[in-house]
PDB file of C-alpha atoms in Angstrom:
ATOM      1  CA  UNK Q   1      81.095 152.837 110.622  1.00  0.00           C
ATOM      2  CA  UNK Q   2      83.232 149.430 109.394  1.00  0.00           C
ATOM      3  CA  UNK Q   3      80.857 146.424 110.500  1.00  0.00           C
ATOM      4  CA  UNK Q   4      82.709 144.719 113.264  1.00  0.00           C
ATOM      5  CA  UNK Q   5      82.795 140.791 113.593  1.00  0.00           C
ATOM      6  CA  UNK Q   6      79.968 139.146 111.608  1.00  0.00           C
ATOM      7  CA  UNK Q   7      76.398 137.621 112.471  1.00  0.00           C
ATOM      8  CA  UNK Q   8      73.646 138.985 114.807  1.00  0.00           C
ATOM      9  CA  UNK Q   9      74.304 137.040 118.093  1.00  0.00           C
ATOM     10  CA  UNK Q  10      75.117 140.390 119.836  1.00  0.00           C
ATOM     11  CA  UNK Q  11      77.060 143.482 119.549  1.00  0.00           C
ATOM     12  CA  UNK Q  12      80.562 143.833 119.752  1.00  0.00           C
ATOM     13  CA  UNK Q  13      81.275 147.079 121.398  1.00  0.00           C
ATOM     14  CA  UNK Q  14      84.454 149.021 121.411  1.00  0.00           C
ATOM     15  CA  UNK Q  15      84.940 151.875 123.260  1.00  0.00           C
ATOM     16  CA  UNK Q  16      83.569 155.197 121.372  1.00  0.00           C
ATOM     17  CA  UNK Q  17      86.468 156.823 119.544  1.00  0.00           C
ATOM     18  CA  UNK Q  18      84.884 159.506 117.433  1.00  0.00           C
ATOM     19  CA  UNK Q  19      85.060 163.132 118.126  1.00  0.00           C
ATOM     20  CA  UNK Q  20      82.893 165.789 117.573  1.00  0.00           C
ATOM     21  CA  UNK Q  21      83.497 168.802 115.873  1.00  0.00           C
ATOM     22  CA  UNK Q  22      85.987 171.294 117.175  1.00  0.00           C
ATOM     23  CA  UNK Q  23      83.908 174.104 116.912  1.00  0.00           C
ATOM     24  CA  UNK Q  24      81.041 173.071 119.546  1.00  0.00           C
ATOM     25  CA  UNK Q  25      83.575 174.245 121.938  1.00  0.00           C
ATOM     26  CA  UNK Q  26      82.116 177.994 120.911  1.00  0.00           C
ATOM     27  CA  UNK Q  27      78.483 176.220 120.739  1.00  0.00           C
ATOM     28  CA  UNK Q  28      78.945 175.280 123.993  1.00  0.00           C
ATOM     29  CA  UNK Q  29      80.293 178.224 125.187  1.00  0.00           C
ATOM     30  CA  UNK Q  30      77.998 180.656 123.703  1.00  0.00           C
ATOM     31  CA  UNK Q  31      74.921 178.630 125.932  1.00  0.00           C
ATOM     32  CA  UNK Q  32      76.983 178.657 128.827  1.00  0.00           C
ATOM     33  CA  UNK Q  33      77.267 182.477 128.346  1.00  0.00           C
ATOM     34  CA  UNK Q  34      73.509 183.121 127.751  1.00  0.00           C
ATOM     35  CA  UNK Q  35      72.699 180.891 130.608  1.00  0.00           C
ATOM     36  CA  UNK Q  36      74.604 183.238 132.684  1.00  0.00           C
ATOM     37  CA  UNK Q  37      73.803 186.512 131.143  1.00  0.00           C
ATOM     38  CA  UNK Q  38      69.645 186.119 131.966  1.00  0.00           C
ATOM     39  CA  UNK Q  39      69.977 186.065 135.759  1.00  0.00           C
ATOM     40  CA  UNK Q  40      73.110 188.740 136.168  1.00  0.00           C
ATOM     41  CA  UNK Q  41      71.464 190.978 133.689  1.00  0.00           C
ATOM     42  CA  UNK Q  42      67.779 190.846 136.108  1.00  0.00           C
ATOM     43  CA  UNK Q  43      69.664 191.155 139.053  1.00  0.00           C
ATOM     44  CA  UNK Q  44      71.790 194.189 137.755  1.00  0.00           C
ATOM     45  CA  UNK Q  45      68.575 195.555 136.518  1.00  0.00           C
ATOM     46  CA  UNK Q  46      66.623 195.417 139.962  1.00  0.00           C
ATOM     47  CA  UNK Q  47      69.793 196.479 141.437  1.00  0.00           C
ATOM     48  CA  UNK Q  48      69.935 199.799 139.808  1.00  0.00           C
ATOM     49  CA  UNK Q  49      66.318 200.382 140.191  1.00  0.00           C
ATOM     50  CA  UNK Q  50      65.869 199.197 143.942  1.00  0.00           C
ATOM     51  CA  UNK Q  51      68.119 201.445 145.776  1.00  0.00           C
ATOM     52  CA  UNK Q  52      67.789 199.754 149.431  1.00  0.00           C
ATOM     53  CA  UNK Q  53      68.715 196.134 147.869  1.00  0.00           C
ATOM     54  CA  UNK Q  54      71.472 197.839 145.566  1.00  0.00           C
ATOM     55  CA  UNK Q  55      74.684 196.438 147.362  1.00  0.00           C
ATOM     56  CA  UNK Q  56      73.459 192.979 147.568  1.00  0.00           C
ATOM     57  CA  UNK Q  57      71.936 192.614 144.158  1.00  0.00           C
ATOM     58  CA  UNK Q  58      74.818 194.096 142.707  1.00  0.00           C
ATOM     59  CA  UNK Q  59      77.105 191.372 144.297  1.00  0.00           C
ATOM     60  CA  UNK Q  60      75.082 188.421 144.011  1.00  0.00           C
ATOM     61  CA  UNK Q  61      75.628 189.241 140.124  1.00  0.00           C
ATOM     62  CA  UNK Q  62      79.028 189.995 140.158  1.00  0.00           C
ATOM     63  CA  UNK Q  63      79.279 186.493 141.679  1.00  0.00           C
ATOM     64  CA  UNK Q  64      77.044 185.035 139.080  1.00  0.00           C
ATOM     65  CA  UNK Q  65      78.751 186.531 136.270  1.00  0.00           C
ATOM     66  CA  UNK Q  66      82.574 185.326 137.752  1.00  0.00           C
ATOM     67  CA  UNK Q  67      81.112 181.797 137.981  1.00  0.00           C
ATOM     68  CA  UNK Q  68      79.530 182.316 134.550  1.00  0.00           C
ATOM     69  CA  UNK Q  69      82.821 182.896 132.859  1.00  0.00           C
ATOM     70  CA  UNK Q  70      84.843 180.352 134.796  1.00  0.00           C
ATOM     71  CA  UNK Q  71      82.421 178.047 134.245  1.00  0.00           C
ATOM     72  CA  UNK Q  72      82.685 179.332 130.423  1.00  0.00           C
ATOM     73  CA  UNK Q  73      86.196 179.042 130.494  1.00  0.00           C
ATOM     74  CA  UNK Q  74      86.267 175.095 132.011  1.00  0.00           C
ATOM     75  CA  UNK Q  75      83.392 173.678 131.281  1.00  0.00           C
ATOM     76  CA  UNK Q  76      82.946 173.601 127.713  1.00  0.00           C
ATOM     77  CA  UNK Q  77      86.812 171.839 126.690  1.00  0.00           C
ATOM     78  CA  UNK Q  78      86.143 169.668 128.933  1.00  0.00           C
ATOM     79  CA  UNK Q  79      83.320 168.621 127.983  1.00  0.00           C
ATOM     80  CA  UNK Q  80      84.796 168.279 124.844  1.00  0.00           C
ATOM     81  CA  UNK Q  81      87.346 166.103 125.788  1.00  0.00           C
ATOM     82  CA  UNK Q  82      84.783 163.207 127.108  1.00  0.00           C
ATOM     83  CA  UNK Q  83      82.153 163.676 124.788  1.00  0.00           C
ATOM     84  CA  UNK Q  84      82.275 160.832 121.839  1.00  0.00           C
ATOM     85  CA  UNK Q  85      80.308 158.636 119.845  1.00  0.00           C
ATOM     86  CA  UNK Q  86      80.443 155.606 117.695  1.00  0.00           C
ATOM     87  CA  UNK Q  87      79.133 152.936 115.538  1.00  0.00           C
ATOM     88  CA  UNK Q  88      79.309 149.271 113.575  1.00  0.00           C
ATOM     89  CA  UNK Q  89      76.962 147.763 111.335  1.00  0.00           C
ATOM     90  CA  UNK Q  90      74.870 146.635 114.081  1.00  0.00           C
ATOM     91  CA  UNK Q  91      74.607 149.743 116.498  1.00  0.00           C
ATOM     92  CA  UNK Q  92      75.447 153.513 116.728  1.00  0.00           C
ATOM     93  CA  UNK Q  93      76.739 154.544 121.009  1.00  0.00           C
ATOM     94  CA  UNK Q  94      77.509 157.439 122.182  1.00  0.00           C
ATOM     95  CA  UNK Q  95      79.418 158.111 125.508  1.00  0.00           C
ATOM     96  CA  UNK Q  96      78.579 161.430 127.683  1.00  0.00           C
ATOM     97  CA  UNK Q  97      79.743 162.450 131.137  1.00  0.00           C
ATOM     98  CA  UNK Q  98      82.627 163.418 132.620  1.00  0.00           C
ATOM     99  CA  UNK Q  99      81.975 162.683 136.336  1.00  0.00           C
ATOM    100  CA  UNK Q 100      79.069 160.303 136.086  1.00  0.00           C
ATOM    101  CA  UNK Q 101      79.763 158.600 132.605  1.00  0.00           C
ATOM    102  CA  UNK Q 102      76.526 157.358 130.515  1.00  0.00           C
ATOM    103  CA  UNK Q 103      77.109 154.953 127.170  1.00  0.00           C
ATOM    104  CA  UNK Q 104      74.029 154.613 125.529  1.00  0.00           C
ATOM    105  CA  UNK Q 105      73.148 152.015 122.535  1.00  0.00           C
ATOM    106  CA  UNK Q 106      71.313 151.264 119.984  1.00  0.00           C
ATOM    107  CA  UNK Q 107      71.342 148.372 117.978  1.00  0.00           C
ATOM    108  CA  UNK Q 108      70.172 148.785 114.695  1.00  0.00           C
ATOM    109  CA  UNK Q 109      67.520 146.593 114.951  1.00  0.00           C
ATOM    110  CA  UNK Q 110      65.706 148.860 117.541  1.00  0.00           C
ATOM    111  CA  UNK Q 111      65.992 151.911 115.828  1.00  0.00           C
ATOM    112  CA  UNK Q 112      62.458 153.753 114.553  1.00  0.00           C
ATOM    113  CA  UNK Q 113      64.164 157.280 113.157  1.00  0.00           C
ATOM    114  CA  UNK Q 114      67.180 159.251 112.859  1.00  0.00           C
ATOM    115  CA  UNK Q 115      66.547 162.565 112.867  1.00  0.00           C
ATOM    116  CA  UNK Q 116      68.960 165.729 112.597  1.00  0.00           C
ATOM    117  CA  UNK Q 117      68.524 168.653 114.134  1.00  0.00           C
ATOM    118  CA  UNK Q 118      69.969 172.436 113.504  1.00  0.00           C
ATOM    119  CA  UNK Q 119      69.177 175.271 116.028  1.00  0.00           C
ATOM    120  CA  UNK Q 120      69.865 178.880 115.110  1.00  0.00           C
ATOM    121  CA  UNK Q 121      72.755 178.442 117.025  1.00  0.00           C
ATOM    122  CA  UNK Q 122      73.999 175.248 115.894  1.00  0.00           C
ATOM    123  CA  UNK Q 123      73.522 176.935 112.333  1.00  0.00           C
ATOM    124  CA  UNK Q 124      75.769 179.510 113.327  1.00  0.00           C
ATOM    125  CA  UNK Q 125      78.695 177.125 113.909  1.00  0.00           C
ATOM    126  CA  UNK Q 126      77.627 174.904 111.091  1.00  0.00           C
ATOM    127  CA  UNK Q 127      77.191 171.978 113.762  1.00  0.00           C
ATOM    128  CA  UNK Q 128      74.176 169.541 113.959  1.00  0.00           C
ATOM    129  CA  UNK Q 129      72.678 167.025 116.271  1.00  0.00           C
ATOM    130  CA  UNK Q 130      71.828 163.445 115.093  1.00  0.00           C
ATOM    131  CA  UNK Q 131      68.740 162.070 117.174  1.00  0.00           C
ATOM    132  CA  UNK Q 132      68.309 158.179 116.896  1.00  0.00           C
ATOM    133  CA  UNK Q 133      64.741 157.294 118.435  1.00  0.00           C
ATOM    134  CA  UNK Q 134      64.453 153.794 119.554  1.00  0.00           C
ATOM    135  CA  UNK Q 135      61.819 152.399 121.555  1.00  0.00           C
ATOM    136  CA  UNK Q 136      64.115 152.701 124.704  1.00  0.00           C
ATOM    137  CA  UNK Q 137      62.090 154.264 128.074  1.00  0.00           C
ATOM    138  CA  UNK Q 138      65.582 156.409 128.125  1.00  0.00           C
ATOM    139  CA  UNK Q 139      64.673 158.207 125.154  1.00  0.00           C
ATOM    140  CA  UNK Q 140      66.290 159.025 121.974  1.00  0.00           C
ATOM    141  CA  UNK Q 141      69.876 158.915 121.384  1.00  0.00           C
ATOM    142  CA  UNK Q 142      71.717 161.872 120.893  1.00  0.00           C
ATOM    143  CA  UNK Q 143      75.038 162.623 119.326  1.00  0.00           C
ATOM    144  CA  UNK Q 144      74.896 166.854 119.530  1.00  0.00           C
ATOM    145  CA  UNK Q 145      77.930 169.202 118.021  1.00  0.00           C
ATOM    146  CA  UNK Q 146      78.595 167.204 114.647  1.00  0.00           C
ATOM    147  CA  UNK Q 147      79.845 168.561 111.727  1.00  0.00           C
ATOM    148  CA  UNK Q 148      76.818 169.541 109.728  1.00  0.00           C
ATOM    149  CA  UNK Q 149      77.783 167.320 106.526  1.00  0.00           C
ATOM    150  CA  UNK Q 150      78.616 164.693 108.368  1.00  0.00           C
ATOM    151  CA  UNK Q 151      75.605 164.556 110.459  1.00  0.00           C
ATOM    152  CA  UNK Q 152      73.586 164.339 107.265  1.00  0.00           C
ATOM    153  CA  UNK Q 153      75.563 162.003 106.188  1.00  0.00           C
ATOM    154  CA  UNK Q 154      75.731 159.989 109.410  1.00  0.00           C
ATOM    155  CA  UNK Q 155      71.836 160.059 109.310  1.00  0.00           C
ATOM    156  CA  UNK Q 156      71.928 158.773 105.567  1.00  0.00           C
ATOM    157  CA  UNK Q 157      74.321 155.797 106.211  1.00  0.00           C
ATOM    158  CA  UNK Q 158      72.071 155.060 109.557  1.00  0.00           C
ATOM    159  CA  UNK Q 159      69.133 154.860 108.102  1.00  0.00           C
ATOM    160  CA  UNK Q 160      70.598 152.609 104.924  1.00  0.00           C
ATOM    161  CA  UNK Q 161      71.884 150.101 107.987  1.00  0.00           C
ATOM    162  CA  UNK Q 162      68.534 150.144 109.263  1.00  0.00           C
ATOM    163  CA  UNK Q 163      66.323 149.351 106.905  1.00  0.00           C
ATOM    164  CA  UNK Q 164      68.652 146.466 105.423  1.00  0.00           C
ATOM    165  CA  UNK Q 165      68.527 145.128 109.440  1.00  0.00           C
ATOM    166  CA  UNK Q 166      65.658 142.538 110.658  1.00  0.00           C
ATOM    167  CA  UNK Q 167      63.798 143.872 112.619  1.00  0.00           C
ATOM    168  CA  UNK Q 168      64.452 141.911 116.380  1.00  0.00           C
ATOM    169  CA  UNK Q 169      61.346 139.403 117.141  1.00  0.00           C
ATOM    170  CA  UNK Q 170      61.353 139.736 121.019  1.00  0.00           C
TER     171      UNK Q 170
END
């Protein structure tokens, strides 16, 4: 995060340029699988033990479970391929979306906490989410499917920006 053009008049953005790791293509597509397994494994369930609603419980998860793995298959490098984030000395950004695109900011001088977060999963494939809480009625900023070191140190060298910031008096 190289401090782009001097002074505290505003923020010079730049589009985000920073990948996340590789491997939350599998973190992704692990959830995507899960979210897919609960309902086909119910309805296969209820399918083998109601006989009368058999055929159409049976195909309403086959359905569910195609979609599931296309959606598996697709979704996840995709994702991957929009997802990025980015920062300067005076704010940390992260872009989301494919479709319906969302860049969200944070100046420095609004941030409260960075956080990082590690679910079982995320453990798994040694990935990490960085949560920067501002006071922003959008909530906290999120930059998911970091390398775990570097998330650390991401949240290290953001919270040595922001404590050498002013605070903003408005």
């Amino acid at each position: 995060m190289a401090g782009e053009g001097g002074g505290t008049a505003g923020v010079r953005l730049r589009p985000p340029d920073n990948r996340l790791s590789e491997r939350v293509v599998g973190w992704w597509r692990v959830q995507c699988l899960l979210t897919a397994a609960v309902p086909v494994t119910v309805l296969a369930v209820l399918g083998a033990l109601i006989a009368p609603a058999r055929p159409w419980l049976l195909t309403i998860a086959g359905v569910l479970a195609v979609l599931g793995l296309a959606g598996t298959a697709f979704f996840p490098a995709w994702w991957f391929r929009v997802h990025r984030w980015g920062g300067t000395d005076e704010a940390v950004y992260v872009r989301t979306g494919a479709l319906w695109q969302e860049w969200r900011i944070a100046p420095m001088s609004r941030i409260q906490t960075v956080d990082t977060l590690r679910g079982p999963l995320e453990q798994a494939f040694r990935l990490a989410t960085v949560i920067v809480t501002t006071a922003s009625s959008k909530g906290a900023i999120k930059i998911e499917g970091l390398d775990h070191e570097l998330a650390a140190e991401l949240a290290e060298q953001l919270t040595r920006i922001t404590q050498a910031t002013p605070g903003d008096a408005t």
